[in-house]
mmCIF file of C-alpha atoms in Angstrom:
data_model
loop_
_atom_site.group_PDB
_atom_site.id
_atom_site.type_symbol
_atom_site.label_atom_id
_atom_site.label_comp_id
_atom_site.label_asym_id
_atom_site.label_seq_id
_atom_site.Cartn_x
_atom_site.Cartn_y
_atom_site.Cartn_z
ATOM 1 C CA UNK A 37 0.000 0.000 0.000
ATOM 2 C CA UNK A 38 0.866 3.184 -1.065
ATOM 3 C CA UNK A 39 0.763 5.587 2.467
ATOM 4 C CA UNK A 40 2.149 2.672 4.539
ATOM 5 C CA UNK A 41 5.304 4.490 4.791
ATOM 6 C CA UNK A 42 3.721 7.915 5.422
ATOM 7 C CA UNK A 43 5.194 8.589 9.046
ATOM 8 C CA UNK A 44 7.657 6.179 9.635
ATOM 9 C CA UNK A 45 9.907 5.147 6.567
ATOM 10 C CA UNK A 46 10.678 1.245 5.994
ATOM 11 C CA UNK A 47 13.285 2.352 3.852
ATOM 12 C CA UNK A 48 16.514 1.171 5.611
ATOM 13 C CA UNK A 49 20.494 2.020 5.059
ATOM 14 C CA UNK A 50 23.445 -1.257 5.370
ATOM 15 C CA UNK A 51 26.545 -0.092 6.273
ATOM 16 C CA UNK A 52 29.379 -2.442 6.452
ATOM 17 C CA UNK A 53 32.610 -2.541 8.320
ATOM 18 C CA UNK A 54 35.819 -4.619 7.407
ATOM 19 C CA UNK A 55 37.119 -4.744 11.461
ATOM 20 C CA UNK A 56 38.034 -2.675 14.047
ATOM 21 C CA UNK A 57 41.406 -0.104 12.859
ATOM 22 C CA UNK A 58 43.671 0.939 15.378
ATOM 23 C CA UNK A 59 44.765 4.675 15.821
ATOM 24 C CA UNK A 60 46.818 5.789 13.028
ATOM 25 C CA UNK A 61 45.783 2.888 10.239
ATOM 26 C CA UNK A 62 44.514 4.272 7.255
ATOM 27 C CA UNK A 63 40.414 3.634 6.692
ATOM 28 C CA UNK A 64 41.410 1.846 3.558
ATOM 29 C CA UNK A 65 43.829 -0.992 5.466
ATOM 30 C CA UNK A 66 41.177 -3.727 5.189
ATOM 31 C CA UNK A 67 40.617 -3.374 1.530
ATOM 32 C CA UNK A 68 44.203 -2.154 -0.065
ATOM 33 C CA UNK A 69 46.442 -3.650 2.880
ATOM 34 C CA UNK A 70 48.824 -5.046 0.550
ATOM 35 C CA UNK A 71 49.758 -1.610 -0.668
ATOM 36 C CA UNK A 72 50.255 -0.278 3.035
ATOM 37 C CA UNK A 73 52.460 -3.209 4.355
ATOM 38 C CA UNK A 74 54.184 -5.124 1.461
ATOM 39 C CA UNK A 75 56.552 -2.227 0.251
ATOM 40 C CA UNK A 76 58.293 -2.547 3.466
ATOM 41 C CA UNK A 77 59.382 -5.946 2.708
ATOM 42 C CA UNK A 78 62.621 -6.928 0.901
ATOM 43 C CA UNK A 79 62.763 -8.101 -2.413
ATOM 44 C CA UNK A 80 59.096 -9.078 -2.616
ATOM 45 C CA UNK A 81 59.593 -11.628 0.373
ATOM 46 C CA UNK A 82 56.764 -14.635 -0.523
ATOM 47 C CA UNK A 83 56.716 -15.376 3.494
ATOM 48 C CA UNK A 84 56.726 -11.746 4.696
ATOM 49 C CA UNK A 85 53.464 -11.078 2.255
ATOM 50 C CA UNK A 86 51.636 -14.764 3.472
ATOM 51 C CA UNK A 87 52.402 -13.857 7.622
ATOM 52 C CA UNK A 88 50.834 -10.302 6.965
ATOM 53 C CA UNK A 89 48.270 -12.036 4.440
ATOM 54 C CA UNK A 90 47.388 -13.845 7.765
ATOM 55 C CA UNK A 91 47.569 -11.356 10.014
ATOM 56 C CA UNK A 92 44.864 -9.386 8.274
ATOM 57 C CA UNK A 93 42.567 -12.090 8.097
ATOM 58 C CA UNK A 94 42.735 -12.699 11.966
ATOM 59 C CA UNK A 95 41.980 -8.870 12.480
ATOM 60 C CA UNK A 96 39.273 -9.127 9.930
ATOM 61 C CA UNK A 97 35.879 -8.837 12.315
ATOM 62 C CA UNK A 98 32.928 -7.783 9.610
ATOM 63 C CA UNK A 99 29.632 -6.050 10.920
ATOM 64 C CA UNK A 100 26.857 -4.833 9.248
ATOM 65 C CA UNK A 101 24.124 -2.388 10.605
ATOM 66 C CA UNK A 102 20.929 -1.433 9.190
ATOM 67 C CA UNK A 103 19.952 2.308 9.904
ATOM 68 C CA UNK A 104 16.991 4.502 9.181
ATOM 69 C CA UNK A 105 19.033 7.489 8.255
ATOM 70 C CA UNK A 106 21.610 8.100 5.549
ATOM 71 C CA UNK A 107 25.184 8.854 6.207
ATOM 72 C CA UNK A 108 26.469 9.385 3.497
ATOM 73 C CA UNK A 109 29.026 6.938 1.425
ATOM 74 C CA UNK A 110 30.834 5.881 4.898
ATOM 75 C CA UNK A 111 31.494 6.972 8.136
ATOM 76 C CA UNK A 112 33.348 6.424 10.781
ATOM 77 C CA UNK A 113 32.181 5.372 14.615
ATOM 78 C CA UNK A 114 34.457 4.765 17.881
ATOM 79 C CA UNK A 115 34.672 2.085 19.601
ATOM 80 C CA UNK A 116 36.277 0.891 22.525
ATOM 81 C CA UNK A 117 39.361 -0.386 21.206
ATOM 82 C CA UNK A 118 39.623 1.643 18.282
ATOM 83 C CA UNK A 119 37.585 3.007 15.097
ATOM 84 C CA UNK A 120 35.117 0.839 12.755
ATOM 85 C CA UNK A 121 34.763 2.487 9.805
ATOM 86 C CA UNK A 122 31.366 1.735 7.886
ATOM 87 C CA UNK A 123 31.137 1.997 3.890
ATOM 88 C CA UNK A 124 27.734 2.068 2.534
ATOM 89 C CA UNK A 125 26.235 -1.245 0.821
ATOM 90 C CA UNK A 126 23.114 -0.394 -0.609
ATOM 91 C CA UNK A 127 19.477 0.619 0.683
ATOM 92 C CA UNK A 128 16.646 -2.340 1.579
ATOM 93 C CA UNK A 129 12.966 -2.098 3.065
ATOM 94 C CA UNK A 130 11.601 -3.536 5.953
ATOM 95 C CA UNK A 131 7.868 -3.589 7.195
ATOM 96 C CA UNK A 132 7.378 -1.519 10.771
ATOM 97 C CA UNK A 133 5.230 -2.626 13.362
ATOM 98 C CA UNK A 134 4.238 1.525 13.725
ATOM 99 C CA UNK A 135 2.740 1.445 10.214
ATOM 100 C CA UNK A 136 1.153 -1.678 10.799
ATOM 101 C CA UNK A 137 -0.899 -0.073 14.181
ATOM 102 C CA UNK A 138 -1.704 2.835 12.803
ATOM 103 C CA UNK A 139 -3.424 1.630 9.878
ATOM 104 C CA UNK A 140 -5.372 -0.419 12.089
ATOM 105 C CA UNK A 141 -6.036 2.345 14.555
ATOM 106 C CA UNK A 142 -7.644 4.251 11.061
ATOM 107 C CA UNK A 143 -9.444 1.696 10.168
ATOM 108 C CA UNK A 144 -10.986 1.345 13.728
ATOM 109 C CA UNK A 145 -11.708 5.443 14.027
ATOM 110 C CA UNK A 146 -13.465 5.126 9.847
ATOM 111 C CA UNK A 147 -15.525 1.793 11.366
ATOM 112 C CA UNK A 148 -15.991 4.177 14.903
ATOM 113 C CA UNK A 149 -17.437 7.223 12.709
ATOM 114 C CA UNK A 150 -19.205 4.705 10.207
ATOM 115 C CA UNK A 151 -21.227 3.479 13.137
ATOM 116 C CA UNK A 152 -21.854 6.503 14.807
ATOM 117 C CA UNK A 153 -23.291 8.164 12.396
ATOM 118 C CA UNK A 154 -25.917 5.702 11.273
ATOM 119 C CA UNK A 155 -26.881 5.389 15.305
ATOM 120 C CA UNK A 156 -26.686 8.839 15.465
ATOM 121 C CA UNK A 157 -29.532 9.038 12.357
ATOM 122 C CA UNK A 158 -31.394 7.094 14.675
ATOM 123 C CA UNK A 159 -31.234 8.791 17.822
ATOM 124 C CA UNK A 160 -31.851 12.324 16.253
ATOM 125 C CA UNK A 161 -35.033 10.860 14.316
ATOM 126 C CA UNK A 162 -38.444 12.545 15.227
#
């Protein structure tokens, strides 16, 4: 139905975080990590790139939150030990429960005035 999301909008936000960055890492570590940590090995060492290849998948902690407002293309939230930063995903709809009542409480205030004015034709008549 059309005016179900006339007051409160089903219309809801993913963001998506990669883990939790410590102060000073760049908000990009997760996804371009290999550009931030491999130059410092020597001569393209195979087992310095596969230990830091690990590393980052150990520190990898994804979590995804629905919101109700925008935010824009990412932003960033503390936490307690350290930063998440959150990268938009897309945009989904979900039904709400408020919708849901007040329709029904409508319904029950047109079936209310429905009723009272046919009683009411019949208390008024002479």
């Amino acid at each position: 139905m059309a005016t179900n999301r006339l007051f409160f909008s089903e219309k809801l936000f993913e963001y998506q975080s990669q883990g939790v960055l410590q102060a000073g890492e760049p908000v990009e570590l997760y996804n371009k990590w290999h550009a931030y940590l491999v130059p410092h090995s020597k001569n393209g060492d195979r087992e310095f790139f596969e230990q830091v290849q690990l590393a980052m998948a150990k520190r990898l902690d994804k979590k995804t939150v629905f919101l109700s407002d925008y935010r824009g293309s990412a932003y960033t939230e503390s936490v307690t030990d350290g930063r998440r930063h959150y990268r938009f995903q897309g945009s989904t709809f979900s039904k709400r429960a408020e919708n849901a009542w007040l329709q029904f409480i409508g319904l029950l205030c047109f079936s209310a005035g429905i009723m009272l004015t046919l009683v009411g034709k019949r208390l008024v008549k002479p």
